[in-house]
mmCIF file of C-alpha atoms and ligand atoms in Angstrom:
data_model
loop_
_atom_site.group_PDB
_atom_site.id
_atom_site.type_symbol
_atom_site.label_atom_id
_atom_site.label_comp_id
_atom_site.label_asym_id
_atom_site.label_seq_id
_atom_site.Cartn_x
_atom_site.Cartn_y
_atom_site.Cartn_z
ATOM 1 C CA MET J 1 10.129 10.959 22.849
ATOM 2 C CA SER J 2 7.965 13.632 21.588
ATOM 3 C CA THR J 3 9.356 17.037 20.396
ATOM 4 C CA PHE J 4 7.814 20.386 19.786
ATOM 5 C CA SER J 5 10.671 22.646 17.882
ATOM 6 C CA ASP J 6 11.365 25.975 18.586
ATOM 7 C CA SER J 7 12.788 28.308 16.299
ATOM 8 C CA GLY J 8 13.851 32.139 15.374
ATOM 9 C CA ASN J 9 11.083 33.945 13.179
ATOM 10 C CA SER J 10 7.379 34.079 13.745
ATOM 11 C CA LYS J 11 6.330 32.243 10.691
ATOM 12 C CA GLN J 12 8.495 29.504 11.711
ATOM 13 C CA ASP J 13 7.604 29.825 15.371
ATOM 14 C CA SER J 14 3.950 29.384 14.374
ATOM 15 C CA VAL J 15 4.597 26.291 12.496
ATOM 16 C CA GLY J 16 7.062 24.824 15.377
ATOM 17 C CA LYS J 17 4.537 25.231 17.887
ATOM 18 C CA ARG J 18 1.915 23.399 15.958
ATOM 19 C CA LEU J 19 4.286 20.211 15.223
ATOM 20 C CA GLY J 20 5.209 17.493 17.365
ATOM 21 C CA ILE J 21 7.115 14.396 16.053
ATOM 22 C CA ASP J 22 7.205 10.977 18.138
ATOM 23 C CA TYR J 23 10.254 9.103 17.373
ATOM 24 C CA LEU J 24 9.135 5.440 18.002
ATOM 25 C CA LEU J 25 11.771 3.410 16.047
ATOM 26 C CA ASP J 26 13.244 1.039 18.257
ATOM 27 C CA ILE J 27 16.308 0.669 16.189
ATOM 28 C CA LYS J 28 18.123 -2.366 18.038
ATOM 29 C CA ALA J 29 14.821 -4.314 17.607
ATOM 30 C CA ILE J 30 14.529 -3.434 13.860
ATOM 31 C CA GLU J 31 17.766 -4.320 13.070
ATOM 32 C CA GLN J 32 17.536 -7.679 14.489
ATOM 33 C CA ASP J 33 14.173 -8.160 12.735
ATOM 34 C CA ASP J 34 15.406 -6.937 9.482
ATOM 35 C CA ALA J 35 18.448 -9.118 9.522
ATOM 36 C CA LYS J 36 16.295 -11.989 10.409
ATOM 37 C CA ASP J 37 13.702 -11.268 7.719
ATOM 38 C CA VAL J 38 16.176 -10.630 5.025
ATOM 39 C CA ILE J 39 18.018 -14.009 5.583
ATOM 40 C CA SER J 40 15.033 -16.067 5.785
ATOM 41 C CA GLY J 41 13.520 -14.510 2.753
ATOM 42 C CA LEU J 42 16.670 -14.906 0.725
ATOM 43 C CA LYS J 43 17.288 -18.644 1.851
ATOM 44 C CA ASN J 44 13.575 -19.375 1.203
ATOM 45 C CA ASN J 45 12.545 -21.379 -1.982
ATOM 46 C CA PRO J 46 11.145 -19.229 -3.863
ATOM 47 C CA LYS J 47 13.458 -16.149 -2.629
ATOM 48 C CA SER J 48 11.743 -13.032 -1.514
ATOM 49 C CA ILE J 49 12.910 -9.563 0.006
ATOM 50 C CA PRO J 50 10.501 -7.777 2.409
ATOM 51 C CA ALA J 51 8.694 -4.817 0.801
ATOM 52 C CA ARG J 52 9.685 -2.446 3.249
ATOM 53 C CA TYR J 53 13.302 -2.322 1.479
ATOM 54 C CA PHE J 54 11.670 -0.551 -1.324
ATOM 55 C CA TYR J 55 11.742 2.711 1.068
ATOM 56 C CA ASP J 56 15.066 4.325 1.421
ATOM 57 C CA GLN J 57 15.408 7.942 0.301
ATOM 58 C CA LYS J 58 15.637 7.200 -3.273
ATOM 59 C CA GLY J 59 12.795 4.693 -3.286
ATOM 60 C CA SER J 60 10.586 7.139 -1.555
ATOM 61 C CA GLN J 61 11.359 9.821 -4.440
ATOM 62 C CA LEU J 62 10.688 7.026 -7.020
ATOM 63 C CA PHE J 63 7.454 6.184 -5.380
ATOM 64 C CA GLU J 64 6.357 9.708 -5.765
ATOM 65 C CA GLN J 65 7.316 9.529 -9.542
ATOM 66 C CA ILE J 66 5.320 5.998 -9.934
ATOM 67 C CA CYS J 67 2.011 7.884 -8.585
ATOM 68 C CA ALA J 68 2.126 10.501 -11.351
ATOM 69 C CA LEU J 69 2.562 7.808 -14.048
ATOM 70 C CA PRO J 70 -0.185 7.823 -16.761
ATOM 71 C CA GLU J 71 -0.170 3.970 -16.300
ATOM 72 C CA TYR J 72 -0.419 3.972 -12.650
ATOM 73 C CA TYR J 73 -4.428 4.228 -12.244
ATOM 74 C CA PRO J 74 -4.774 3.738 -8.423
ATOM 75 C CA THR J 75 -3.136 7.057 -7.318
ATOM 76 C CA ARG J 76 -5.140 9.181 -9.538
ATOM 77 C CA THR J 77 -8.494 7.206 -9.240
ATOM 78 C CA GLU J 78 -8.157 7.325 -5.477
ATOM 79 C CA ALA J 79 -7.493 11.055 -5.605
ATOM 80 C CA SER J 80 -10.570 11.666 -7.655
ATOM 81 C CA ILE J 81 -12.524 9.891 -5.443
ATOM 82 C CA LEU J 82 -11.325 11.795 -2.229
ATOM 83 C CA GLU J 83 -11.832 15.112 -4.202
ATOM 84 C CA GLU J 84 -15.211 14.492 -4.928
ATOM 85 C CA TYR J 85 -16.327 12.957 -1.376
ATOM 86 C CA GLY J 86 -13.631 14.368 0.710
ATOM 87 C CA VAL J 87 -15.843 17.020 2.585
ATOM 88 C CA GLU J 88 -18.663 14.687 2.833
ATOM 89 C CA ILE J 89 -16.554 12.129 4.564
ATOM 90 C CA ILE J 90 -15.274 14.839 6.935
ATOM 91 C CA GLU J 91 -18.721 16.043 7.748
ATOM 92 C CA LEU J 92 -19.819 12.567 8.304
ATOM 93 C CA THR J 93 -17.242 11.385 10.567
ATOM 94 C CA LYS J 94 -16.343 14.759 12.675
ATOM 95 C CA ALA J 95 -12.980 13.644 13.500
ATOM 96 C CA ILE J 96 -11.012 15.540 16.080
ATOM 97 C CA GLU J 97 -7.902 13.269 15.214
ATOM 98 C CA LEU J 98 -7.102 12.252 11.673
ATOM 99 C CA VAL J 99 -4.417 9.267 11.794
ATOM 100 C CA GLU J 100 -2.713 8.258 8.646
ATOM 101 C CA LEU J 101 -0.976 5.193 8.404
ATOM 102 C CA GLY J 102 1.933 5.211 5.781
ATOM 103 C CA SER J 103 1.416 9.058 4.953
ATOM 104 C CA GLY J 104 4.220 9.687 2.425
ATOM 105 C CA SER J 105 3.764 12.891 1.103
ATOM 106 C CA SER J 106 0.203 13.238 2.210
ATOM 107 C CA THR J 107 -0.798 14.363 -1.162
ATOM 108 C CA LYS J 108 -4.203 12.958 -1.250
ATOM 109 C CA THR J 109 -4.851 13.680 2.271
ATOM 110 C CA ARG J 110 -5.095 17.331 1.306
ATOM 111 C CA PHE J 111 -8.672 16.566 0.114
ATOM 112 C CA LEU J 112 -9.608 15.525 3.543
ATOM 113 C CA LEU J 113 -7.916 18.378 5.304
ATOM 114 C CA ASP J 114 -9.598 20.891 2.957
ATOM 115 C CA GLY J 115 -12.879 19.927 4.466
ATOM 116 C CA TYR J 116 -11.813 21.143 7.583
ATOM 117 C CA ARG J 117 -11.032 24.650 6.399
ATOM 118 C CA ASP J 118 -14.773 25.688 6.819
ATOM 119 C CA LEU J 119 -15.283 24.183 9.998
ATOM 120 C CA ASP J 120 -14.521 25.916 13.154
ATOM 121 C CA SER J 121 -13.088 22.911 14.859
ATOM 122 C CA PRO J 122 -9.606 21.984 15.731
ATOM 123 C CA LEU J 123 -7.799 19.269 13.758
ATOM 124 C CA TYR J 124 -5.043 16.920 15.025
ATOM 125 C CA TYR J 125 -3.527 15.200 12.058
ATOM 126 C CA THR J 126 -1.170 12.186 12.939
ATOM 127 C CA PRO J 127 0.826 11.100 10.102
ATOM 128 C CA ILE J 128 2.666 7.772 10.541
ATOM 129 C CA ASP J 129 5.407 6.742 8.471
ATOM 130 C CA PHE J 130 8.914 4.947 8.984
ATOM 131 C CA SER J 131 10.401 7.285 6.624
ATOM 132 C CA GLY J 132 11.571 10.224 9.139
ATOM 133 C CA SER J 133 12.608 12.734 6.405
ATOM 134 C CA MET J 134 9.520 12.461 4.342
ATOM 135 C CA LEU J 135 7.251 12.786 7.358
ATOM 136 C CA GLN J 136 9.222 15.803 8.608
ATOM 137 C CA THR J 137 9.232 17.608 5.054
ATOM 138 C CA THR J 138 5.382 16.873 4.508
ATOM 139 C CA ALA J 139 4.652 18.028 8.057
ATOM 140 C CA ASN J 140 6.307 21.354 7.381
ATOM 141 C CA ASN J 141 4.546 22.016 4.134
ATOM 142 C CA LEU J 142 1.168 21.140 5.566
ATOM 143 C CA LEU J 143 1.535 23.649 8.706
ATOM 144 C CA GLU J 144 2.367 26.331 6.068
ATOM 145 C CA GLU J 145 -0.806 25.283 4.069
ATOM 146 C CA TYR J 146 -3.269 24.605 6.873
ATOM 147 C CA PRO J 147 -3.115 27.333 9.534
ATOM 148 C CA GLN J 148 -5.433 25.682 11.842
ATOM 149 C CA LEU J 149 -3.833 22.252 11.600
ATOM 150 C CA LYS J 150 -1.607 20.594 14.568
ATOM 151 C CA ILE J 151 0.352 17.546 13.619
ATOM 152 C CA GLN J 152 1.652 14.932 15.992
ATOM 153 C CA GLY J 153 3.513 12.711 13.616
ATOM 154 C CA LYS J 154 5.154 9.398 14.341
ATOM 155 C CA VAL J 155 8.238 8.193 12.626
ATOM 156 C CA ALA J 156 7.253 4.392 13.323
ATOM 157 C CA THR J 157 6.227 1.182 11.787
ATOM 158 C CA TYR J 158 2.310 0.605 11.540
ATOM 159 C CA ASP J 159 2.737 -1.917 14.586
ATOM 160 C CA ARG J 160 4.208 0.230 16.886
ATOM 161 C CA ALA J 161 2.369 3.309 15.984
ATOM 162 C CA LEU J 162 -1.091 1.380 16.510
ATOM 163 C CA LYS J 163 -0.028 0.085 19.705
ATOM 164 C CA GLN J 164 0.793 3.366 21.055
ATOM 165 C CA LEU J 165 -2.439 4.904 19.583
ATOM 166 C CA SER J 166 -4.542 2.418 21.462
ATOM 167 C CA THR J 167 -2.994 3.816 24.839
ATOM 168 C CA TYR J 168 -4.261 7.538 24.731
ATOM 169 C CA TYR J 169 -7.078 9.431 22.946
ATOM 170 C CA LEU J 170 -7.359 13.128 21.636
ATOM 171 C CA GLY J 171 -10.957 12.817 20.653
ATOM 172 C CA LYS J 172 -13.115 11.305 17.854
ATOM 173 C CA ARG J 173 -10.539 9.389 15.873
ATOM 174 C CA THR J 174 -10.526 8.474 12.204
ATOM 175 C CA ILE J 175 -7.722 6.302 10.842
ATOM 176 C CA ILE J 176 -7.036 6.586 7.097
ATOM 177 C CA PHE J 177 -4.912 3.694 5.152
ATOM 178 C CA LEU J 178 -4.858 4.952 1.480
ATOM 179 C CA GLY J 179 -3.234 3.732 -1.682
ATOM 180 C CA SER J 180 -4.512 -0.015 -1.325
ATOM 181 C CA SER J 181 -1.282 -0.525 0.851
ATOM 182 C CA ILE J 182 -3.543 -3.221 2.338
ATOM 183 C CA GLY J 183 -2.880 -5.190 -0.756
ATOM 184 C CA ASN J 184 0.842 -5.707 0.012
ATOM 185 C CA PHE J 185 0.096 -7.570 3.273
ATOM 186 C CA ASP J 186 -0.416 -11.465 2.774
ATOM 187 C CA LYS J 187 -3.780 -12.791 4.556
ATOM 188 C CA LYS J 188 -2.020 -13.364 7.998
ATOM 189 C CA GLU J 189 -0.092 -9.752 8.226
ATOM 190 C CA CYS J 190 -3.617 -8.496 7.120
ATOM 191 C CA ASP J 191 -5.520 -10.096 9.998
ATOM 192 C CA ARG J 192 -2.914 -8.728 12.468
ATOM 193 C CA PHE J 193 -3.082 -5.303 10.949
ATOM 194 C CA ILE J 194 -6.650 -4.742 10.872
ATOM 195 C CA GLN J 195 -6.920 -6.218 14.450
ATOM 196 C CA ARG J 196 -4.505 -3.527 15.554
ATOM 197 C CA VAL J 197 -6.458 -0.777 13.702
ATOM 198 C CA THR J 198 -9.502 -2.014 15.506
ATOM 199 C CA ASN J 199 -7.848 -1.857 19.047
ATOM 200 C CA ALA J 200 -6.892 1.829 18.148
ATOM 201 C CA LEU J 201 -10.280 2.958 17.781
ATOM 202 C CA LYS J 202 -12.996 3.470 20.184
ATOM 203 C CA PRO J 203 -16.722 2.378 19.295
ATOM 204 C CA GLY J 204 -18.128 4.964 16.860
ATOM 205 C CA ASP J 205 -14.831 5.823 15.561
ATOM 206 C CA TYR J 206 -13.859 5.364 11.849
ATOM 207 C CA PHE J 207 -11.664 3.763 9.515
ATOM 208 C CA LEU J 208 -11.202 4.873 5.837
ATOM 209 C CA LEU J 209 -9.649 2.165 3.793
ATOM 210 C CA GLY J 210 -8.650 2.616 0.125
ATOM 211 C CA ILE J 211 -8.557 -0.741 -1.845
ATOM 212 C CA ASP J 212 -7.975 -1.431 -5.482
ATOM 213 C CA LEU J 213 -11.023 -3.430 -6.946
ATOM 214 C CA TYR J 214 -11.412 -6.364 -9.343
ATOM 215 C CA ALA J 215 -13.736 -4.080 -11.355
ATOM 216 C CA GLN J 216 -16.887 -5.996 -11.487
ATOM 217 C CA ARG J 217 -17.993 -4.677 -15.008
ATOM 218 C CA TYR J 218 -15.412 -6.659 -16.688
ATOM 219 C CA PRO J 219 -15.867 -10.341 -17.983
ATOM 220 C CA LEU J 220 -14.237 -12.831 -15.460
ATOM 221 C CA GLY J 221 -15.120 -9.956 -12.843
ATOM 222 C CA GLN J 222 -11.817 -8.659 -13.323
ATOM 223 C CA LYS J 223 -9.938 -5.334 -14.942
ATOM 224 C CA PRO J 224 -8.180 -6.212 -18.082
ATOM 225 C CA VAL J 225 -5.028 -7.981 -17.019
ATOM 226 C CA GLU J 226 -3.188 -5.425 -19.453
ATOM 227 C CA ILE J 227 -4.295 -2.457 -17.327
ATOM 228 C CA LEU J 228 -3.081 -4.214 -14.286
ATOM 229 C CA GLU J 229 0.108 -5.481 -15.637
ATOM 230 C CA ALA J 230 0.968 -1.928 -17.385
ATOM 231 C CA ALA J 231 0.524 -0.131 -14.050
ATOM 232 C CA TYR J 232 3.491 -2.078 -12.712
ATOM 233 C CA ASN J 233 5.452 -2.056 -15.918
ATOM 234 C CA ASP J 234 5.606 1.618 -16.938
ATOM 235 C CA ALA J 235 6.922 2.567 -20.355
ATOM 236 C CA GLN J 236 9.416 5.011 -18.708
ATOM 237 C CA GLY J 237 10.748 2.119 -16.358
ATOM 238 C CA ILE J 238 10.154 3.857 -13.062
ATOM 239 C CA THR J 239 8.736 0.810 -11.636
ATOM 240 C CA ALA J 240 11.566 -0.982 -12.579
ATOM 241 C CA ALA J 241 14.273 1.476 -11.041
ATOM 242 C CA PHE J 242 12.020 1.360 -7.923
ATOM 243 C CA ASN J 243 12.144 -2.419 -7.863
ATOM 244 C CA LEU J 244 15.995 -2.617 -8.715
ATOM 245 C CA ASN J 245 16.544 0.142 -6.136
ATOM 246 C CA MET J 246 15.861 -2.564 -3.519
ATOM 247 C CA LEU J 247 18.893 -4.200 -4.147
ATOM 248 C CA GLN J 248 21.012 -1.140 -3.582
ATOM 249 C CA HIS J 249 19.022 -0.664 -0.374
ATOM 250 C CA LEU J 250 20.327 -4.012 0.608
ATOM 251 C CA ASN J 251 23.911 -3.490 -0.581
ATOM 252 C CA ASP J 252 24.115 -0.196 1.386
ATOM 253 C CA ARG J 253 22.349 -1.602 4.635
ATOM 254 C CA PHE J 254 24.389 -5.122 4.717
ATOM 255 C CA GLN J 255 27.500 -4.425 2.673
ATOM 256 C CA GLY J 256 26.157 -6.386 -0.111
ATOM 257 C CA ASN J 257 27.433 -6.836 -3.587
ATOM 258 C CA PHE J 258 24.167 -7.372 -5.660
ATOM 259 C CA ASN J 259 25.138 -6.115 -9.334
ATOM 260 C CA LEU J 260 21.956 -4.483 -10.201
ATOM 261 C CA ASP J 261 22.951 -4.780 -14.091
ATOM 262 C CA LEU J 262 22.334 -8.560 -13.580
ATOM 263 C CA PHE J 263 18.724 -8.441 -12.428
ATOM 264 C CA LYS J 264 15.488 -7.421 -14.515
ATOM 265 C CA HIS J 265 12.156 -6.212 -13.166
ATOM 266 C CA GLU J 266 8.937 -8.236 -13.954
ATOM 267 C CA ALA J 267 5.493 -7.645 -12.670
ATOM 268 C CA ILE J 268 2.626 -10.230 -13.587
ATOM 269 C CA TYR J 269 -0.964 -10.689 -12.504
ATOM 270 C CA ASN J 270 -1.774 -13.695 -11.002
ATOM 271 C CA THR J 271 -5.215 -14.594 -11.842
ATOM 272 C CA GLU J 272 -5.744 -17.420 -9.388
ATOM 273 C CA GLN J 273 -4.563 -15.250 -6.429
ATOM 274 C CA ASN J 274 -6.012 -12.037 -7.669
ATOM 275 C CA GLN J 275 -2.825 -10.207 -7.128
ATOM 276 C CA ILE J 276 0.018 -8.419 -8.929
ATOM 277 C CA GLU J 277 3.396 -10.165 -8.254
ATOM 278 C CA MET J 278 6.607 -7.937 -8.579
ATOM 279 C CA TYR J 279 9.950 -10.129 -9.192
ATOM 280 C CA LEU J 280 13.667 -9.457 -9.763
ATOM 281 C CA ILE J 281 15.102 -12.038 -12.139
ATOM 282 C CA SER J 282 18.610 -12.891 -12.027
ATOM 283 C CA GLN J 283 20.199 -12.588 -15.423
ATOM 284 C CA ALA J 284 22.846 -15.035 -14.770
ATOM 285 C CA SER J 285 23.822 -17.937 -12.457
ATOM 286 C CA GLN J 286 25.721 -15.901 -9.728
ATOM 287 C CA SER J 287 26.513 -15.850 -6.170
ATOM 288 C CA VAL J 288 26.034 -12.720 -4.084
ATOM 289 C CA ASN J 289 27.169 -11.750 -0.724
ATOM 290 C CA LEU J 290 25.911 -9.576 2.330
ATOM 291 C CA LYS J 291 29.038 -9.229 4.369
ATOM 292 C CA SER J 292 27.210 -8.019 7.488
ATOM 293 C CA LEU J 293 24.614 -10.767 7.457
ATOM 294 C CA ASP J 294 27.572 -13.422 6.944
ATOM 295 C CA LEU J 295 25.335 -14.524 4.019
ATOM 296 C CA THR J 296 26.071 -15.763 0.583
ATOM 297 C CA ILE J 297 23.109 -16.824 -1.685
ATOM 298 C CA GLU J 298 23.312 -18.497 -5.065
ATOM 299 C CA LEU J 299 20.964 -17.596 -7.877
ATOM 300 C CA LYS J 300 20.143 -19.662 -11.141
ATOM 301 C CA GLN J 301 20.043 -17.639 -14.353
ATOM 302 C CA GLU J 302 16.163 -16.607 -14.674
ATOM 303 C CA GLU J 303 15.611 -17.441 -10.791
ATOM 304 C CA LYS J 304 13.158 -15.118 -9.309
ATOM 305 C CA ILE J 305 13.052 -13.101 -6.270
ATOM 306 C CA LEU J 306 9.725 -11.999 -5.152
ATOM 307 C CA THR J 307 9.626 -8.435 -3.927
ATOM 308 C CA GLU J 308 5.936 -7.500 -3.720
ATOM 309 C CA ILE J 309 2.291 -8.762 -3.911
ATOM 310 C CA SER J 310 -0.324 -6.359 -4.470
ATOM 311 C CA ARG J 311 -3.756 -8.025 -3.864
ATOM 312 C CA LYS J 312 -6.801 -6.816 -5.497
ATOM 313 C CA PHE J 313 -10.094 -6.872 -3.667
ATOM 314 C CA ASP J 314 -13.731 -7.869 -4.139
ATOM 315 C CA LEU J 315 -16.051 -5.178 -2.283
ATOM 316 C CA GLN J 316 -18.485 -7.493 -0.894
ATOM 317 C CA SER J 317 -15.787 -9.957 0.530
ATOM 318 C CA MET J 318 -13.876 -6.842 2.167
ATOM 319 C CA LYS J 319 -16.894 -5.623 3.689
ATOM 320 C CA GLU J 320 -17.980 -8.908 5.471
ATOM 321 C CA TYR J 321 -14.021 -9.405 6.313
ATOM 322 C CA LEU J 322 -13.988 -5.894 8.009
ATOM 323 C CA SER J 323 -17.342 -6.397 9.665
ATOM 324 C CA LYS J 324 -16.088 -9.779 11.156
ATOM 325 C CA ASN J 325 -13.181 -7.307 12.899
ATOM 326 C CA GLN J 326 -16.076 -4.883 14.148
ATOM 327 C CA LEU J 327 -15.689 -2.553 11.418
ATOM 328 C CA ASN J 328 -18.874 -2.006 9.836
ATOM 329 C CA LEU J 329 -19.253 -0.454 6.419
ATOM 330 C CA VAL J 330 -20.828 2.915 6.523
ATOM 331 C CA GLN J 331 -20.297 4.093 3.148
ATOM 332 C CA THR J 332 -18.701 3.051 0.042
ATOM 333 C CA TYR J 333 -17.020 5.755 -2.463
ATOM 334 C CA SER J 334 -15.855 4.636 -5.980
ATOM 335 C CA ASP J 335 -15.229 5.842 -9.290
ATOM 336 C CA SER J 336 -17.485 5.422 -12.506
ATOM 337 C CA GLN J 337 -15.726 2.523 -13.663
ATOM 338 C CA GLN J 338 -15.435 0.702 -10.186
ATOM 339 C CA TRP J 339 -11.580 0.604 -10.402
ATOM 340 C CA PHE J 340 -10.996 1.771 -7.087
ATOM 341 C CA GLY J 341 -13.084 1.870 -3.634
ATOM 342 C CA LEU J 342 -12.868 3.889 -0.504
ATOM 343 C CA LEU J 343 -14.684 2.185 2.363
ATOM 344 C CA LEU J 344 -15.824 4.336 5.395
ATOM 345 C CA CYS J 345 -16.424 1.979 8.286
ATOM 346 C CA GLN J 346 -17.189 2.487 11.744
ATOM 347 C CA LYS J 347 -16.246 0.599 14.774
ATOM 348 C CA ALA J 348 -19.079 -1.306 16.152
ATOM 349 C CA ILE J 349 -20.862 0.594 19.152
ATOM 350 C CA ASN J 350 -21.337 -2.700 21.281
HETATM 351 C C1 SAM L 1 2.880 2.939 -1.109
HETATM 352 S S1 SAM L 1 3.441 4.306 -0.136
HETATM 353 C C2 SAM L 1 1.808 4.871 -0.027
HETATM 354 C C3 SAM L 1 1.744 6.347 0.514
HETATM 355 C C4 SAM L 1 0.339 7.263 0.456
HETATM 356 N N1 SAM L 1 -0.236 6.768 1.768
HETATM 357 C C5 SAM L 1 -0.451 6.754 -0.966
HETATM 358 O O1 SAM L 1 -1.373 6.335 -0.749
HETATM 359 O O2 SAM L 1 -0.086 7.451 -1.893
HETATM 360 C C6 SAM L 1 3.851 3.406 1.523
HETATM 361 C C7 SAM L 1 4.186 4.405 2.529
HETATM 362 O O3 SAM L 1 4.281 3.872 3.770
HETATM 363 C C8 SAM L 1 5.505 3.805 4.377
HETATM 364 N N2 SAM L 1 5.481 2.496 4.887
HETATM 365 C C9 SAM L 1 5.620 1.251 4.362
HETATM 366 N N3 SAM L 1 5.726 0.272 5.264
HETATM 367 C C10 SAM L 1 5.363 1.073 6.323
HETATM 368 C C11 SAM L 1 5.560 0.282 7.787
HETATM 369 N N4 SAM L 1 5.488 -0.765 7.876
HETATM 370 N N5 SAM L 1 5.259 1.047 8.721
HETATM 371 C C12 SAM L 1 5.351 2.465 8.553
HETATM 372 N N6 SAM L 1 5.372 2.990 7.364
HETATM 373 C C13 SAM L 1 5.412 2.157 6.263
HETATM 374 C C14 SAM L 1 6.315 4.133 3.302
HETATM 375 O O4 SAM L 1 7.512 4.756 3.686
HETATM 376 C C15 SAM L 1 5.813 5.026 2.073
HETATM 377 O O5 SAM L 1 5.737 6.370 2.407
#
């Protein structure tokens, strides 16, 4: 299950000895779940596709480009908060193991890892991502940059990795979940996820959560809708390409015949639900076949397929929600406009 690689030259040796990767994807179960979820989403009214289909190799690359877009304020705002408070967070939590869910390129995580440079303590970093190639490349880069770091990555879904984390303990643990990715879960998925996080922590361990805020300073208690919508409808069309790539991913995976030219990207802010909703809109009345699923769907002109929700949060409600789940808020870090929040919570001691 776990591999520590061995290699020829000494620099790579030192990297190889500090790297272990657990491959925890149960391909058979995933294939069954994937097929079931795609079929039920596309048969539903309104139609939907699970957001995890964003992330094939091209999707992961497009997401990295989204993070650098001028309109996409969440990444740079969260990065600026981590840059300012990363060392303080490390000094406060004193984790031996830093676990990151959905680590991707671990770019912002470096502000936390920097906090260990001056400490004389070992650090295990446990990146978790179901994209194995992204995790492997990132881990190798980090080991070159941080000579005292040991990495025990997991190529796994959040669920599977959190279940495994609850069965062993390397030492004081902090779990981080950045990018407001929690906003992509509906309420039920969120409850299940937070419960799993709590179970993977011991009393006194920490959870650091990044959330996109309503920004209380604005009238109606929200950021201007134009700013929110622009973040998901960028001028260069990268988010549109990211959204449309999901159909290509389905074509590749299930022998499908989605014609990407016959769909248009749209992202709108739903002010009642406080969430961005991302859609693919059919530009014609059409049928689409996914051969390996034995599925044919009919789409009307202008019919929408929901591909992602991105919920926005209120600090106080999130604080109460977390504490109901034994995660007590210790410190809130934010930017000057209060657009984004980093919540440091500690698992209740009793
Ligand atoms: C939106 S990106 C966020 C990356 C980074 N944490 C950030 O804040 O910029 C989500 C990352 O989580 C991974 N991911 C998404 N859903 C996942 C799941 N259910 N289990 C494991 N990894 C997942 C994707 O491959 C991707 O690298």
